mmCIF file of C-alpha atoms in Angstrom:
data_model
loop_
_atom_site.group_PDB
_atom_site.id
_atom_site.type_symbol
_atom_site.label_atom_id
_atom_site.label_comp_id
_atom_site.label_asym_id
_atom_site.label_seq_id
_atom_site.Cartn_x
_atom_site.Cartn_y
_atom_site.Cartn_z
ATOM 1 C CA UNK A 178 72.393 125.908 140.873
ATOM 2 C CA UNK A 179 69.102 126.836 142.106
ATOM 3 C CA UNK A 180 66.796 124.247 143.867
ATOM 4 C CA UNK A 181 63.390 123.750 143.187
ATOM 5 C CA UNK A 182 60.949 125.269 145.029
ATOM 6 C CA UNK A 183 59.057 123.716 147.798
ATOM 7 C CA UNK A 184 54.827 123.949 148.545
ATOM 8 C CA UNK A 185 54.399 125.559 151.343
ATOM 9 C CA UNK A 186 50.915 126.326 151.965
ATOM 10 C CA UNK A 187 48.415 126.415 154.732
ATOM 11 C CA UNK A 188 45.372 124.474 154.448
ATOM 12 C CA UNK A 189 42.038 126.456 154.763
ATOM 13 C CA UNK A 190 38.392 125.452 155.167
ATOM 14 C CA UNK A 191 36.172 125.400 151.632
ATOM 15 C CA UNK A 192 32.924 125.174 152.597
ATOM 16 C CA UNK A 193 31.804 125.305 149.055
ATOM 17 C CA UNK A 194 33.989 121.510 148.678
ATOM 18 C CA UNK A 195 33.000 120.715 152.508
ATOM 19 C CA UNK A 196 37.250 120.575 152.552
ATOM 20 C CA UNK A 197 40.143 122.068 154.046
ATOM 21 C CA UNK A 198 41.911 122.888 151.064
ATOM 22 C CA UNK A 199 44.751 125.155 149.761
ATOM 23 C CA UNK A 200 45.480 127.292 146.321
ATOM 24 C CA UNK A 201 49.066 127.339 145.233
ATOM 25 C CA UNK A 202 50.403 129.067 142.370
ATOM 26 C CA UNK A 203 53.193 126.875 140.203
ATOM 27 C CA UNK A 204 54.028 130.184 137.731
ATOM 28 C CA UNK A 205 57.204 130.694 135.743
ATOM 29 C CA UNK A 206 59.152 132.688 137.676
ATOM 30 C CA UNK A 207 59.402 135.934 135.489
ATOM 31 C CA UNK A 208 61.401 134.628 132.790
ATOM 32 C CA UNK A 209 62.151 135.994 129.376
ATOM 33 C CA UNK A 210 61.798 133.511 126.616
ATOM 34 C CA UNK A 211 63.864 134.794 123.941
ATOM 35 C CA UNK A 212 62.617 133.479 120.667
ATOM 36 C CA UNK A 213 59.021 132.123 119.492
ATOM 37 C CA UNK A 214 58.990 128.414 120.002
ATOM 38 C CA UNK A 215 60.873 128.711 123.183
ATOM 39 C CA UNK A 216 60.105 125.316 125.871
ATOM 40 C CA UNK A 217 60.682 126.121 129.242
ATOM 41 C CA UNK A 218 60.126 124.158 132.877
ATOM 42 C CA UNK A 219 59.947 124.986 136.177
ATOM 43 C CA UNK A 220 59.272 122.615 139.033
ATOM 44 C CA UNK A 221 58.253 122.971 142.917
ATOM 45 C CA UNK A 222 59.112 120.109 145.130
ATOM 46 C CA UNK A 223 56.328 118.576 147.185
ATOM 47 C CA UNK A 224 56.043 118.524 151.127
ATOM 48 C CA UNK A 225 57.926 114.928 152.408
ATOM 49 C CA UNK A 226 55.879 114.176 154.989
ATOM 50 C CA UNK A 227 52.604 114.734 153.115
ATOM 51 C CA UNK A 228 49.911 113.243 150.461
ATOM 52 C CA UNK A 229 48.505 115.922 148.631
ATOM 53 C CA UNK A 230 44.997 115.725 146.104
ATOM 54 C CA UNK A 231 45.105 118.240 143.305
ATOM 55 C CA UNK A 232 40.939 119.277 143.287
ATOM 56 C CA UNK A 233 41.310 121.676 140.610
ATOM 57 C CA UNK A 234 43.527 123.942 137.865
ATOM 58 C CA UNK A 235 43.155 127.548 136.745
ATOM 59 C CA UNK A 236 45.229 128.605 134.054
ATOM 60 C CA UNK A 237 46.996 132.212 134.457
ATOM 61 C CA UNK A 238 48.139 132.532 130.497
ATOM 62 C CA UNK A 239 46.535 133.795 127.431
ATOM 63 C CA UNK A 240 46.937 131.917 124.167
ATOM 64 C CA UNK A 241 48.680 135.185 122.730
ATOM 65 C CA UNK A 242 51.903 134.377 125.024
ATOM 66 C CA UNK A 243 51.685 130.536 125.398
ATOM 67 C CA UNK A 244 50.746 128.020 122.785
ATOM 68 C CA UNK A 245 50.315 125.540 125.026
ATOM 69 C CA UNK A 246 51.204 123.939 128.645
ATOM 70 C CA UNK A 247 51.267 121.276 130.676
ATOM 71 C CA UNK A 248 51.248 119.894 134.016
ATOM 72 C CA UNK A 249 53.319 116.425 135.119
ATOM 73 C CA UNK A 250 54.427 115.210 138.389
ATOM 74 C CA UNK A 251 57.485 113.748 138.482
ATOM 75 C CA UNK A 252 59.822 111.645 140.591
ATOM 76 C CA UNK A 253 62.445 114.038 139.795
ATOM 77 C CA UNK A 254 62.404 117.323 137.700
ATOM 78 C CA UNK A 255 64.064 117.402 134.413
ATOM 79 C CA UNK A 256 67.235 120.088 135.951
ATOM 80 C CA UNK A 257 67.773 120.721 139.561
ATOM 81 C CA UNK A 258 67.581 124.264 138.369
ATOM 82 C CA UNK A 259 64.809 126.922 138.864
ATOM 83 C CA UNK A 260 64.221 127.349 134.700
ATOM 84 C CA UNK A 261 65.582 125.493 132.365
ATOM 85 C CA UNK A 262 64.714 124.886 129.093
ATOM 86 C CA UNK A 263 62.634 121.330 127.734
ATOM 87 C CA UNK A 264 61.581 121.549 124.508
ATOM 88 C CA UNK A 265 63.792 118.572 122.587
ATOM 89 C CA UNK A 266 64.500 119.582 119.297
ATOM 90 C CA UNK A 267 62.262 123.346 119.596
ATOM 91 C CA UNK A 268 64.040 126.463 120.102
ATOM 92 C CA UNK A 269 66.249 126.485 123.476
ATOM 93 C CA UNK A 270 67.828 129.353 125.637
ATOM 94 C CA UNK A 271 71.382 128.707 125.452
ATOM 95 C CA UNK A 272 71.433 131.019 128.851
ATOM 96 C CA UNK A 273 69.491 127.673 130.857
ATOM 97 C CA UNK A 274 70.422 124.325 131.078
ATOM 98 C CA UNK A 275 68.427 121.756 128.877
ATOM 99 C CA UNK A 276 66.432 118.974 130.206
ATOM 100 C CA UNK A 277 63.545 116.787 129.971
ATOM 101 C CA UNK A 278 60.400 117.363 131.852
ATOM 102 C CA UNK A 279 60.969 115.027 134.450
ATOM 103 C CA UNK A 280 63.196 111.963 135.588
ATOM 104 C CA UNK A 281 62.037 108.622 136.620
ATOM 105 C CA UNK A 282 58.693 108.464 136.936
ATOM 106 C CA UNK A 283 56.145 110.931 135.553
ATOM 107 C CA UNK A 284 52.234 111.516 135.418
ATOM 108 C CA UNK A 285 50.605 114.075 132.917
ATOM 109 C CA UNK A 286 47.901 115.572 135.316
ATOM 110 C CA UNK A 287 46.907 118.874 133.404
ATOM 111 C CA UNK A 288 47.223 120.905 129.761
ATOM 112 C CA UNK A 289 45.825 123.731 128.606
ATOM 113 C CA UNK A 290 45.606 125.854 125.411
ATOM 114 C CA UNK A 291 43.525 128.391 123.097
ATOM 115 C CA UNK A 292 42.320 130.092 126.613
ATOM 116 C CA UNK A 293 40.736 127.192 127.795
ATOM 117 C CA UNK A 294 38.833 128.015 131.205
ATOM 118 C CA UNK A 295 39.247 126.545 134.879
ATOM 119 C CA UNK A 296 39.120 122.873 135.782
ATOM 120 C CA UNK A 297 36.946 121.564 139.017
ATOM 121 C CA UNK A 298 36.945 117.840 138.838
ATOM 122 C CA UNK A 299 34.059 115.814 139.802
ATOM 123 C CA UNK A 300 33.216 115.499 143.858
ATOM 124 C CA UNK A 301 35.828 113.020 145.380
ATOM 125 C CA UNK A 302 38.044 112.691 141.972
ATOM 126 C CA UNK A 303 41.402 114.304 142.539
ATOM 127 C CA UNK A 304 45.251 113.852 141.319
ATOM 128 C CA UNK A 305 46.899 112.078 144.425
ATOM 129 C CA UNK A 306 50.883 113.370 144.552
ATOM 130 C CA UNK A 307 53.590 113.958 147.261
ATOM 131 C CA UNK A 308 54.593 111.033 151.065
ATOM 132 C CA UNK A 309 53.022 107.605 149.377
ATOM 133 C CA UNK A 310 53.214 108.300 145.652
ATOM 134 C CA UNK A 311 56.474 108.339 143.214
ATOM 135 C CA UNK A 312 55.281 111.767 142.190
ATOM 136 C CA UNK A 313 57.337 114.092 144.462
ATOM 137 C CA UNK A 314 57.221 117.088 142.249
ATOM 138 C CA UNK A 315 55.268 119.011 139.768
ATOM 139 C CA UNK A 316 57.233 120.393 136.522
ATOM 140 C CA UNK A 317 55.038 123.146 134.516
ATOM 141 C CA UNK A 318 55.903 123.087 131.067
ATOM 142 C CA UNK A 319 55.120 126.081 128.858
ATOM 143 C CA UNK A 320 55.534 126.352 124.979
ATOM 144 C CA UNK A 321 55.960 130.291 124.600
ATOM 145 C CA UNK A 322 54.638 131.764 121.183
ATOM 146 C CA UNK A 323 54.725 135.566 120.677
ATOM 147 C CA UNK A 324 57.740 136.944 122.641
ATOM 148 C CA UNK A 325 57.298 140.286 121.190
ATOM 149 C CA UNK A 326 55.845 141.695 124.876
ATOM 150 C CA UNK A 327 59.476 140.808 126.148
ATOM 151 C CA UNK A 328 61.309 142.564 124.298
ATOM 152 C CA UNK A 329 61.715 145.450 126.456
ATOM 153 C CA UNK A 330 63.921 143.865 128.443
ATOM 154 C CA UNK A 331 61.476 145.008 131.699
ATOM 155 C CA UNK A 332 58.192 142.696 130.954
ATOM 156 C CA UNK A 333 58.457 139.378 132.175
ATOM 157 C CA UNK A 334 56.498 136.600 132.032
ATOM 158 C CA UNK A 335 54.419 134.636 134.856
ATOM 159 C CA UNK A 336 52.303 132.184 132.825
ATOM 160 C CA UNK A 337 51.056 129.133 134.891
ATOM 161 C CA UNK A 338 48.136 127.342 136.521
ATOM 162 C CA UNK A 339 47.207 128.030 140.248
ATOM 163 C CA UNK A 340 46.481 124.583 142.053
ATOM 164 C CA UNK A 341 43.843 123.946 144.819
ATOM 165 C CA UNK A 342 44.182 120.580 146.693
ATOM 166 C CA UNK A 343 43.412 119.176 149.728
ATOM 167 C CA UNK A 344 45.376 116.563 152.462
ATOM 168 C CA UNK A 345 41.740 114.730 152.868
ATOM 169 C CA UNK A 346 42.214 111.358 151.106
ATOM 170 C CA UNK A 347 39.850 111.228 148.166
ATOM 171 C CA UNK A 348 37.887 107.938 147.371
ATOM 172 C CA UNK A 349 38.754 108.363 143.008
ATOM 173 C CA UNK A 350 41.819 108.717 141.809
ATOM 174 C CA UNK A 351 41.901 110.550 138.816
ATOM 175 C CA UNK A 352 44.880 109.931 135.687
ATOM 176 C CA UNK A 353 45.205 111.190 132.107
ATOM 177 C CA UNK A 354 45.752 108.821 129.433
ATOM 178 C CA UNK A 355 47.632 110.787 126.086
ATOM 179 C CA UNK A 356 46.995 109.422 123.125
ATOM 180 C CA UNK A 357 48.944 110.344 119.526
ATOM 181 C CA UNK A 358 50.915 109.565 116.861
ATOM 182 C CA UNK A 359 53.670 110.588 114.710
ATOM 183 C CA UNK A 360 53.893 111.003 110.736
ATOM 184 C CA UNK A 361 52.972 113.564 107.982
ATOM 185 C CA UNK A 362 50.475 115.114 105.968
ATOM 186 C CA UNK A 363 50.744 115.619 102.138
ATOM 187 C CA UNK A 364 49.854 118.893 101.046
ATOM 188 C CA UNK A 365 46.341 120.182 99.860
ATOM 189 C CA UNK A 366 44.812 116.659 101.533
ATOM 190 C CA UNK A 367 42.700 115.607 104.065
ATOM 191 C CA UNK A 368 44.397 113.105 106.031
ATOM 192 C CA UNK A 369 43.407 111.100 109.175
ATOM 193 C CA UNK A 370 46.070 110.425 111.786
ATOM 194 C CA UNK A 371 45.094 107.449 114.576
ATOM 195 C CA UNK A 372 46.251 105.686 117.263
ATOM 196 C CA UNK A 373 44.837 103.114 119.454
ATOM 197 C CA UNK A 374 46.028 100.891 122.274
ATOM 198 C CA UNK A 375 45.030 97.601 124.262
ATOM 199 C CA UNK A 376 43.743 98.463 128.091
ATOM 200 C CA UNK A 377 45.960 95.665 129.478
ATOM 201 C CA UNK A 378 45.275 96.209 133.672
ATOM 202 C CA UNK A 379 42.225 94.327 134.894
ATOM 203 C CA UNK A 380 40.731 97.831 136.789
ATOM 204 C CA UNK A 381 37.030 99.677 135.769
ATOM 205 C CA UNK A 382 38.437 102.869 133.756
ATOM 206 C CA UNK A 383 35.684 105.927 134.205
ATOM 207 C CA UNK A 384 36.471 108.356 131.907
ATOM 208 C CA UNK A 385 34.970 111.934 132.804
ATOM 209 C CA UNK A 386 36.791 114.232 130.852
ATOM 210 C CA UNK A 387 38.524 114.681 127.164
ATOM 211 C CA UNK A 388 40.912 117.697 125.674
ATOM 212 C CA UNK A 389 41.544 117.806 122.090
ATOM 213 C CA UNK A 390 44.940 119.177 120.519
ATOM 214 C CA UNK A 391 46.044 120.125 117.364
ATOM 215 C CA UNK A 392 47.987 122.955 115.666
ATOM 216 C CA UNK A 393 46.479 125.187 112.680
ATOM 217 C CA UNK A 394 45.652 122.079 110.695
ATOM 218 C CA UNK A 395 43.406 119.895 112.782
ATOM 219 C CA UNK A 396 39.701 120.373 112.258
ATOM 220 C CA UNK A 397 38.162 117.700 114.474
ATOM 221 C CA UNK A 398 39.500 115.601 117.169
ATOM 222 C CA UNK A 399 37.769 111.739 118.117
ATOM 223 C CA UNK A 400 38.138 108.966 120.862
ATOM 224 C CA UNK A 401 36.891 105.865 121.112
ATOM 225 C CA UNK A 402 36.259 102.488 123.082
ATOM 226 C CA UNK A 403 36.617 99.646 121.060
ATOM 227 C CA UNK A 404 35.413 96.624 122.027
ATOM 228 C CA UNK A 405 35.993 93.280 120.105
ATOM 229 C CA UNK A 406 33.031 90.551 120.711
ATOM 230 C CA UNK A 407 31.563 88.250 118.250
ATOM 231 C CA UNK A 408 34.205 88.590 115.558
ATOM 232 C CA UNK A 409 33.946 92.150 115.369
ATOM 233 C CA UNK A 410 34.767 95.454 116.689
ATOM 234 C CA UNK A 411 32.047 97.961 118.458
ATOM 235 C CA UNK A 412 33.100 101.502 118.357
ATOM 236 C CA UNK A 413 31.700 103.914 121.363
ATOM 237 C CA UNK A 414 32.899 107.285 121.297
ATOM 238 C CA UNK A 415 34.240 108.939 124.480
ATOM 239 C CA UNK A 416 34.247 112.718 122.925
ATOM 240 C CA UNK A 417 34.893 114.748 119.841
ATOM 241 C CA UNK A 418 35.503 118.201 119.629
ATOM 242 C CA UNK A 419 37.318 121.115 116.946
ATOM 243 C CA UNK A 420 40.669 121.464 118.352
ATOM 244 C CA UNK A 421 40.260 124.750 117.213
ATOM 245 C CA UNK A 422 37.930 125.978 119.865
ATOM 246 C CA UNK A 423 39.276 126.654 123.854
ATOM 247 C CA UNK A 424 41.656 123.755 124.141
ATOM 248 C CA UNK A 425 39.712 122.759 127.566
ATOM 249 C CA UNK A 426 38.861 119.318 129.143
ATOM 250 C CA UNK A 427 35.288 118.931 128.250
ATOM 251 C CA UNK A 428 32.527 116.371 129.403
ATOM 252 C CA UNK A 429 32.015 112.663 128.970
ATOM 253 C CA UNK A 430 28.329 113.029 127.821
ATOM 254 C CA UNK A 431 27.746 109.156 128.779
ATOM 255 C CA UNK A 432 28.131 107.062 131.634
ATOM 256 C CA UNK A 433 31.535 104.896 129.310
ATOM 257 C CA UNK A 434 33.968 102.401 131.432
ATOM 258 C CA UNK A 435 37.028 100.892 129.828
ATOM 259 C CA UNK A 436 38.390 97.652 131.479
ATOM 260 C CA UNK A 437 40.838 95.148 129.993
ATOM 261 C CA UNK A 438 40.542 93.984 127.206
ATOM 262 C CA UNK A 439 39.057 97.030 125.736
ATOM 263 C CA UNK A 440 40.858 99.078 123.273
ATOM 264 C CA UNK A 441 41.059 102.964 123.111
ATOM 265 C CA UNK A 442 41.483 104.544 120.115
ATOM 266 C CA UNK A 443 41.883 107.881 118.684
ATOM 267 C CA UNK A 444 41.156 110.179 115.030
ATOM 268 C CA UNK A 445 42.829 113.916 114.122
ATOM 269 C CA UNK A 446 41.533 114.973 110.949
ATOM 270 C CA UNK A 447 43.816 117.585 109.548
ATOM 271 C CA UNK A 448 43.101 119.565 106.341
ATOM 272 C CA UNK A 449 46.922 120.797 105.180
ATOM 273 C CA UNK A 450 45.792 123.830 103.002
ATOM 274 C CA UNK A 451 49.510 124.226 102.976
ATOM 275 C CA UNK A 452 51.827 123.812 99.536
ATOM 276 C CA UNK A 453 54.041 121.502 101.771
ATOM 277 C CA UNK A 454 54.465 118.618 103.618
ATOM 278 C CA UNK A 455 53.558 119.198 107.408
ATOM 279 C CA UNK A 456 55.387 116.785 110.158
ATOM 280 C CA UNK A 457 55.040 115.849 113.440
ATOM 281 C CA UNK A 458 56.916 118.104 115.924
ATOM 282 C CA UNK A 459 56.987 120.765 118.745
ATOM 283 C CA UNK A 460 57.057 123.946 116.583
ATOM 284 C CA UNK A 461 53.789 125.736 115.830
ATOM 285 C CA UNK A 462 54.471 125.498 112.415
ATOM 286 C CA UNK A 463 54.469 121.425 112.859
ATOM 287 C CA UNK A 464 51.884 119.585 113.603
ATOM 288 C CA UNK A 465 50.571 117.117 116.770
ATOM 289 C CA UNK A 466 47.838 114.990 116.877
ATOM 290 C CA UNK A 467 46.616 114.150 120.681
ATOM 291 C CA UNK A 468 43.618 113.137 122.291
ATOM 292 C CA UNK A 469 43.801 113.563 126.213
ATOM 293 C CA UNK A 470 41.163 111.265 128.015
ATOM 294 C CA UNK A 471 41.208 112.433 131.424
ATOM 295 C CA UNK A 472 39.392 109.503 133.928
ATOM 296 C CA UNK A 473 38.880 107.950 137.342
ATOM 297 C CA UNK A 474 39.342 104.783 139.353
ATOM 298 C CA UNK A 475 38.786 103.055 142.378
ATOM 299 C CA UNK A 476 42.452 102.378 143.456
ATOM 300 C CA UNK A 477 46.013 103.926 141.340
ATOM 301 C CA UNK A 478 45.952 104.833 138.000
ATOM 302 C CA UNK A 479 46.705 102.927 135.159
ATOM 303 C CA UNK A 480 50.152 102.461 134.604
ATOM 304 C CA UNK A 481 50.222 103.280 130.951
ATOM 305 C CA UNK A 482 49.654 106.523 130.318
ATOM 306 C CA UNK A 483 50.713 107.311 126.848
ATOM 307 C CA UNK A 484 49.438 105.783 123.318
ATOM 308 C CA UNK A 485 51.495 106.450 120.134
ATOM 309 C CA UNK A 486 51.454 105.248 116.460
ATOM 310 C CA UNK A 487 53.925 105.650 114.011
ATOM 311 C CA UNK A 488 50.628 107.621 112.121
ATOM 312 C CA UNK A 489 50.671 108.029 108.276
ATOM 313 C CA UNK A 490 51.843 107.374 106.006
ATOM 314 C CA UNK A 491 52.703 103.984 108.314
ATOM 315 C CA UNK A 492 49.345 103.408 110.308
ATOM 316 C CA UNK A 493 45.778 103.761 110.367
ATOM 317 C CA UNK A 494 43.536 101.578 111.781
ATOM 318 C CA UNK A 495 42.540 99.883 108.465
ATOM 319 C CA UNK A 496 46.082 99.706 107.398
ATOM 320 C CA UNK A 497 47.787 95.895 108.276
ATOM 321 C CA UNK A 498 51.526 97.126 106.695
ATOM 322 C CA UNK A 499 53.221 97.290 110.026
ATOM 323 C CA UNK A 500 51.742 94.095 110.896
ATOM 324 C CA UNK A 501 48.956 95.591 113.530
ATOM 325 C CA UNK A 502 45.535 94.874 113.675
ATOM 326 C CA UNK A 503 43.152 95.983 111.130
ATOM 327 C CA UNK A 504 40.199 96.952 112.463
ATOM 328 C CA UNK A 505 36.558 96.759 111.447
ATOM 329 C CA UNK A 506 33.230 98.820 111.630
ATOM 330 C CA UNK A 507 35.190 101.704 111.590
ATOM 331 C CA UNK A 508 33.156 105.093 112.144
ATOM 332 C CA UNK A 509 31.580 106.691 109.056
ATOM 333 C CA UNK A 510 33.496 109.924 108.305
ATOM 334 C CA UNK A 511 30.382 112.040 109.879
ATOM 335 C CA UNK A 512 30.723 110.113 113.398
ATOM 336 C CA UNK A 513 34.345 110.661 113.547
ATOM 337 C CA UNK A 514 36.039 113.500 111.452
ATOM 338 C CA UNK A 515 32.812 116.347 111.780
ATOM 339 C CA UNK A 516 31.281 117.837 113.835
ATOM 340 C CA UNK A 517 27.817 119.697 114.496
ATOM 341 C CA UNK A 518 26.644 123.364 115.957
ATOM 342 C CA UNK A 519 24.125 120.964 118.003
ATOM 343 C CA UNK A 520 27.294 118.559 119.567
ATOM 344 C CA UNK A 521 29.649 121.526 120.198
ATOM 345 C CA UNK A 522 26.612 122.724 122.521
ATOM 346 C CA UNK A 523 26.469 119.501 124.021
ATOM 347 C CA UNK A 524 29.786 119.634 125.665
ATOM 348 C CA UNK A 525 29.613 123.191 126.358
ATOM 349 C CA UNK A 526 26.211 122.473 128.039
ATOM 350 C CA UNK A 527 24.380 125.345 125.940
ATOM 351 C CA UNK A 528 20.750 124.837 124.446
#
């Protein structure tokens, strides 16, 4: 049984960050998925003694090899063993163990798809890991699609994200929250699949950063704050994007804080072109339905970190059936299921 590995890297000066910092690769470790749809995980064990601020992520995959990955650190890792496989109910190498990503406690920090590009966060925002936090590893998921390159039996694979962090406390501490849901889409409709969820810790939320994720069926991709005052509810959006664009984390356009009380709340609109009924679920040819709202606060990060719904045909947020909340004001159809050449080039910071 192999252990996982352990980071051991010397710190150098940045001058660009005004840091000592280090870059550490966490890459699969030249495996051979077998089939399309394979899930495998690979962990690294951080140093004991030591806090450690992740500054920023730079994927080394293309979307031809990986659908998608991500990025958790963990109290434990899923296996004690170098690969195993993590996928639940996707395909599985009956060569590896199976697992789950992580056990105990476990922090999304970082995901990546469609060839999304590198990820600085803001001055003095950074993922705090390793001596005084429960996170005392970090498990790299990765969600293989075309195998075909492997099939020689020589080419092995390496996909990943190299890591640059820093031992310098940092004054913001950065967390994801993941929202989603569950459910299905009819064929030839348009359906909308939402989610949203109370903040219930009394800390100022800054969110800086949003990723949108789909499969082939998502066309746009919303999250909002929703505040209730006066006997009714204000919608502010965070970001929107096409999921079908570089999977990346882009911009918070405006200055937005979340506190409790506040509600966060999330919109896929899929268009299933198909002649069947599309689920919920880890193969490509499922769907998912996620909004990733990457943010910053003052002291830890919020303990809840994930928000699902049951999603259609079960909930929406004008639908009372399962006894939730119906909400009002909702966003027109324009503010929160399309999107414009002229916003598209607002997150991507283009003219």
């Amino acid at each position: 049984m192999a252990a996982a590995r352990t980071l051991l890297v010397a710190l150098l000066p940045c001058l660009g960050l005004g840091l000592e910092t280090a870059r550490f690769p966490l890459l699969m470790p030249k495996v051979v998925p077998p089939k399309p749809e394979t899930y495998f995980c690979t962990s690294v064990r951080l140093l004991d003694d030591k806090d450690q601020y992740i500054l920023s992520f730079e994927p080394n995959a293309t979307q031809n090899t990986a659908h998608h990955m991500l990025l958790y650190g963990c109290e434990q890792p899923g296996t004690d063993d170098a690969v195993w496989s993590c996928g639940d109910m996707a395909i599985s190498d009956p060569s590896k163990k199976s697992g789950p990503i992580c056990r105990g406690t476990s922090q999304i920090i970082y995901a990546w798809a469609k060839n999304a590009p590198k990820l600085v966060l803001p001055d003095g925002v950074a993922f705090h890991v390793g001596k005084s936090t429960k996170l005392k590893y970090l498990t790299l998921q990765v969600h293989y699609a075309d195998v075909s390159p492997f099939k020689d039996g020589k080419t092995k694979d390496d996909s990943g994200v190299f890591l640059t962090y820093t031992e310098t406390p940092q004054p913001k501490a950065a967390g994801v929250m993941l929202l989603g849901t569950g459910g299905f889409i009819f064929p030839k409709t348009t359906q909308y699949m939402e989610t949203a969820c109370d903040i219930e810790e009394d800390k100022v939320i800054h969110p800086f950063a949003f990723r949108t994720h789909t499969h082939a069926l998502g066309t746009v991709v919303s999250g909002w704050k929703v505040q209730y005052k006066d006997g009714e509810y204000k919608w502010t959006l965070i970001g929107k994007m096409d999921p079908q664009l570089p999977q990346m984390f882009y911009p918070v356009l405006d200055d937005i804080t979340l506190t409790k009380g506040d509600i966060v709340a999330a919109r896929c609109t899929m268009n299933n072109f198909r002649s069947r009924i599309t689920r919920v679920g880890p193969r490509a040819q499922d769907e998912m339905c996620n909004f990733y709202m990457m943010y910053w606060t003052k002291s830890k990060p919020v303990g809840r970190s994930l928000c699902i719904t049951l999603g259609p045909p079960y909930y929406s947020w004008k639908s009372n059936e399962m006894g939730m909340r119906q909400f009002s004001n909702v966003p027109s159809i324009s503010a929160a299921s399309e999107i414009t050449t002229e916003e598209i080039r607002a997150y991507f910071g283009t003219p």
